[in-house]
Every structure is written in structure tokens, then in C-alpha cells.
Coordinates of C-alpha atoms in Angstrom, one line a residue:
X4 CA 135.2 77.1 107.8
X5 CA 132.1 79.5 107.8
X6 CA 131.9 79.2 111.5
X7 CA 135.0 80.9 111.8
X8 CA 133.6 84.0 110.3
X9 CA 130.3 84.4 112.6
X10 CA 130.9 87.0 115.2
X11 CA 130.8 86.0 118.8
X12 CA 129.2 88.1 121.6
X13 CA 129.8 91.5 121.4
X14 CA 131.8 91.2 118.1
X15 CA 131.1 92.3 114.7
X16 CA 132.6 90.7 111.8
X17 CA 133.3 92.4 108.1
X18 CA 135.1 91.5 104.9
X19 CA 138.1 94.1 103.7
X20 CA 138.2 93.7 99.9
X21 CA 141.2 95.8 98.5
X22 CA 140.0 96.5 94.8
X23 CA 143.0 97.1 92.5
X24 CA 141.9 97.1 88.7
X25 CA 145.1 97.3 87.0
X26 CA 146.3 93.6 87.2
X27 CA 149.9 94.8 86.7
X28 CA 149.7 96.9 89.9
X29 CA 148.1 94.2 92.1
X30 CA 151.2 93.0 93.9
X31 CA 153.0 96.4 94.1
X32 CA 150.0 97.8 95.5
X33 CA 149.4 94.8 98.1
X34 CA 152.9 95.1 98.8
X35 CA 152.6 98.9 99.7
X36 CA 149.8 98.1 102.2
X37 CA 151.7 95.5 104.4
X38 CA 150.9 96.4 107.8
X39 CA 147.3 97.2 107.0
X40 CA 146.1 94.7 110.0
X41 CA 147.4 97.2 112.6
X42 CA 145.8 100.4 111.2
X43 CA 141.9 99.6 110.7
X44 CA 139.8 100.6 113.7
X45 CA 136.0 100.9 114.4
X46 CA 135.5 104.3 115.8
X47 CA 132.6 104.7 118.3
X48 CA 132.9 108.0 120.0
X49 CA 135.8 108.0 122.2
X50 CA 136.3 104.2 121.8
X51 CA 138.6 102.7 119.0
X52 CA 138.1 99.2 118.5
X53 CA 141.0 97.5 116.3
X54 CA 140.3 95.0 113.6
X55 CA 141.4 91.5 114.6
X56 CA 142.6 90.2 111.0
X57 CA 142.9 86.4 110.3
X58 CA 146.3 85.4 110.9
X59 CA 146.5 82.9 108.1
X60 CA 146.1 85.6 105.4
X61 CA 148.9 87.6 106.6
X62 CA 152.7 87.0 106.0
X63 CA 155.7 89.6 107.1
X64 CA 156.0 90.2 103.5
X65 CA 152.9 89.9 101.8
X66 CA 149.1 90.3 102.2
X67 CA 145.9 89.2 100.5
X68 CA 143.7 91.3 98.7
X69 CA 140.5 90.0 100.8
X70 CA 140.5 89.7 104.6
X71 CA 138.0 88.4 107.0
X72 CA 138.3 90.6 110.2
X73 CA 136.4 91.1 113.4
X74 CA 135.7 93.6 115.9
X75 CA 135.9 92.6 119.6
X76 CA 133.7 95.5 121.4
X77 CA 134.3 96.0 124.9
X78 CA 131.0 96.7 127.2
X79 CA 131.5 100.4 127.3
X80 CA 132.2 100.5 123.2
X81 CA 128.9 98.1 123.0
X82 CA 126.7 100.3 125.0
X83 CA 127.7 103.4 123.0
X84 CA 127.3 101.5 119.8
X85 CA 123.6 101.6 120.4
X86 CA 123.5 105.2 121.4
X87 CA 122.1 106.9 117.8
X88 CA 123.8 110.2 119.0
X89 CA 127.4 108.7 119.3
X90 CA 129.2 109.0 116.1
X91 CA 130.5 105.8 114.7
X92 CA 132.9 105.2 111.7
X93 CA 135.5 102.7 109.9
X94 CA 138.8 104.2 109.9
X95 CA 142.1 103.1 108.1
X96 CA 145.4 105.0 109.0
X97 CA 147.8 103.2 107.0
X98 CA 150.9 105.3 105.2
X99 CA 150.1 104.4 102.0
X100 CA 146.1 104.4 102.5
X101 CA 144.3 106.9 105.0
X102 CA 140.3 106.8 104.9
X103 CA 137.3 107.2 107.1
X104 CA 133.7 106.5 106.4
X105 CA 130.7 106.9 108.7
X106 CA 128.2 103.8 109.2
X107 CA 125.0 104.4 107.4
X108 CA 122.0 104.9 109.9
X109 CA 120.1 102.0 108.7
X110 CA 123.3 99.7 108.7
X111 CA 124.4 101.1 112.3
X112 CA 120.6 100.1 113.5
X113 CA 120.9 96.7 112.0
X114 CA 124.1 96.0 113.6
X115 CA 123.1 97.4 117.1
X116 CA 120.2 94.8 117.1
X117 CA 122.7 92.1 116.5
X118 CA 125.0 93.1 119.6
X119 CA 121.5 93.4 121.4
X120 CA 121.1 89.6 120.5
X121 CA 118.3 90.7 118.1
X122 CA 117.6 89.1 114.6
X123 CA 117.1 90.7 111.1
X124 CA 113.7 90.8 109.6
X125 CA 113.3 89.2 106.4
X126 CA 110.7 90.8 104.1
X127 CA 108.5 88.2 102.2
X128 CA 108.9 88.6 98.2
X129 CA 105.7 89.9 96.9
X130 CA 104.1 90.6 100.4
X131 CA 104.3 92.8 103.6
X132 CA 106.4 92.1 106.2
X133 CA 104.7 89.7 108.6
X134 CA 107.2 88.9 111.6
X135 CA 106.6 90.5 114.7
X136 CA 109.3 92.7 116.0
X137 CA 107.6 93.6 119.4
X138 CA 106.2 96.8 120.2
X139 CA 109.0 98.9 120.2
X140 CA 109.9 101.3 117.2
X141 CA 113.7 101.9 116.6
X142 CA 115.3 105.5 116.5
X143 CA 117.7 105.4 113.7
X144 CA 118.9 108.9 113.5
X145 CA 118.3 112.4 115.1
X146 CA 119.0 115.6 113.3
X147 CA 117.8 118.8 114.9
X148 CA 114.4 119.0 115.4
X149 CA 113.7 115.6 113.1
X150 CA 114.1 111.9 113.9
X151 CA 114.4 108.9 111.9
X152 CA 112.2 106.0 113.2
X153 CA 112.1 102.2 111.8
X154 CA 108.5 100.9 113.2
X155 CA 108.3 97.9 115.2
X156 CA 105.8 96.3 112.9
X157 CA 106.5 98.0 109.4
X158 CA 103.5 97.7 107.1
X159 CA 105.7 97.4 103.6
X160 CA 109.3 96.9 102.7
X161 CA 111.7 99.7 104.0
X162 CA 109.3 101.4 106.0
X163 CA 110.3 104.3 107.6
X164 CA 108.7 107.4 109.5
X165 CA 110.2 111.0 109.7
X166 CA 108.9 112.5 113.2
X167 CA 109.4 115.6 115.1
X168 CA 111.5 115.3 118.1
X169 CA 109.0 117.2 120.3
X170 CA 105.2 117.1 120.1
X171 CA 103.9 117.0 116.8
X172 CA 101.8 119.9 115.2
X173 CA 99.4 119.4 112.2
X174 CA 101.3 120.0 108.8
X175 CA 99.7 123.4 108.4
X176 CA 100.6 124.4 112.0
X177 CA 104.2 123.4 111.8
X178 CA 107.2 126.4 111.4
X179 CA 109.2 126.4 108.5
X180 CA 112.2 125.5 110.2
X181 CA 110.8 122.1 111.3
X182 CA 109.2 121.3 108.0
X183 CA 112.7 121.8 106.3
X184 CA 114.3 119.5 108.7
X185 CA 112.0 117.1 108.5
X186 CA 112.1 117.2 104.8
X187 CA 115.7 117.1 104.7
X188 CA 115.7 113.8 106.6
X189 CA 113.0 112.4 104.4
X190 CA 114.5 113.3 101.4
X191 CA 117.8 111.1 102.3
X192 CA 115.4 108.1 103.7
X193 CA 113.4 108.6 100.3
X194 CA 116.9 107.9 98.5
X195 CA 118.0 105.1 100.5
X196 CA 114.8 103.3 100.0
X197 CA 114.7 103.9 96.2
X198 CA 118.1 102.4 95.9
X199 CA 117.4 99.2 97.9
X200 CA 113.7 98.5 96.5
X201 CA 113.5 100.4 93.2
X202 CA 110.7 102.9 94.4
X203 CA 109.7 104.9 97.5
X204 CA 106.3 106.2 98.2
X205 CA 106.1 109.2 100.4
X206 CA 102.5 110.1 102.2
X207 CA 101.8 113.0 104.6
X208 CA 98.7 113.7 106.3
X209 CA 98.1 117.6 106.6
X210 CA 95.6 117.0 109.2
X211 CA 96.8 114.7 111.6
X212 CA 99.9 115.3 114.0
X213 CA 102.8 115.8 111.8
X214 CA 104.6 112.7 110.4
X215 CA 106.1 111.8 106.9
X216 CA 105.7 107.9 106.2
X217 CA 108.1 106.1 103.8
X218 CA 108.0 103.0 102.1
X219 CA 108.3 100.8 99.1
X220 CA 104.6 99.7 97.3
X221 CA 104.5 96.1 97.6
X222 CA 104.8 94.5 94.0

């Protein structure tokens, strides 16, 4: 049963849950969403990849509240997904429900590793990450003169770096514009780490080449 949910090569799987909190409205609301399976897409730059729904969960006159879907990416879309400069979002364009949301940088970096045939790293409870992920840092996001990087060998849970795109000056020599860009990205990254791990530590060495280091202290 569960093997059917595992994505194949150049595929991503997802669970779509239609949350209706009013019990009396469940059936009417689901009836309004008939045809939803034709309107869900993963937008990767210019590539619109339509979701494949499980046919066993669909009828002509009724749908389920939970759906297991997969996105089968052609090679150009797979390559574009791995480019952090290409926008990626999930989109629903149904007459009764229209919405769009961008994938977070962290989620996208993890999914891109899956598409490359990589694997997610598990952080040991109460300790530092010990798995060797090679010697290549992963750039998650770039904004203005700042970039968010996941180090190849994280030293703690949630370890991220905010670095200048160009050669890094010392903290005291950086322009106000660069510092604002770096701090804005660091603030978002810190909130993400705190939400996931309950706390976040931020380190800046004022004398070394400028970098902002963020991680959750091991417990």
C-alpha cells in the first residue's frame, strides 16, 4: 500500500488535505470541488506540471477530503527545480477555490536533493549531525547581495550561513546596504530555525570575513 505513495525517478509526491471544520458543510464543500484533480499544478518557472491524482479516490460525482498526488517532472522542469533563481510554487485554479503558495527555500532544497537522488540527513537526538554530506555547500536562496547557505557538514541542528554574494568584507567595513540585506535574510532564517527547534543562536565575528552563522544549540 505505502509503496504506491513513494515517488519514482523525477517525481515528487504530496498529500492534499481539504480541511473543512464544519461537519455539516463537508459534503456540500467537497461537491463544490469536483474537478479539483484537473486544476492543481506545480509551477517551476515556465514549466507547469499538473498533479496526478489517485484514480481510486475520484468519482465523477464526488471526491475525498484526502488525496495522494504526484508530480512527474520532465527533465527541463527537473533541472529548473534545482536552480534557486527559478521561482517554484503550488497552484490551485478551481472555480470554487483559487490559491498559490511559493515553496520555502528549505523545503525546496530538500526536495531538489531528492530529485538528484540524494538523501535527507538525520540529526541525532541530543547531539551534532554526524553524517558526511560531502564537501559541497548548498545555496538555498539568494536575495540582493546576500545568500543563504546550508553547509556541507553542519555543526549543529538547523545550521545555516548567511553570506555576501561577492567577496566578504569584515563586519566593520561592510556597507549599510549589504548589512541590511544580510540581516533581513538572517532574521527569516532564525525564525525558521526557532520554529523547528525551539531556539536559535546567531553568531557574527566582527573581525573575520563577514558571515552570519545560525543554528540550534544542542540540548
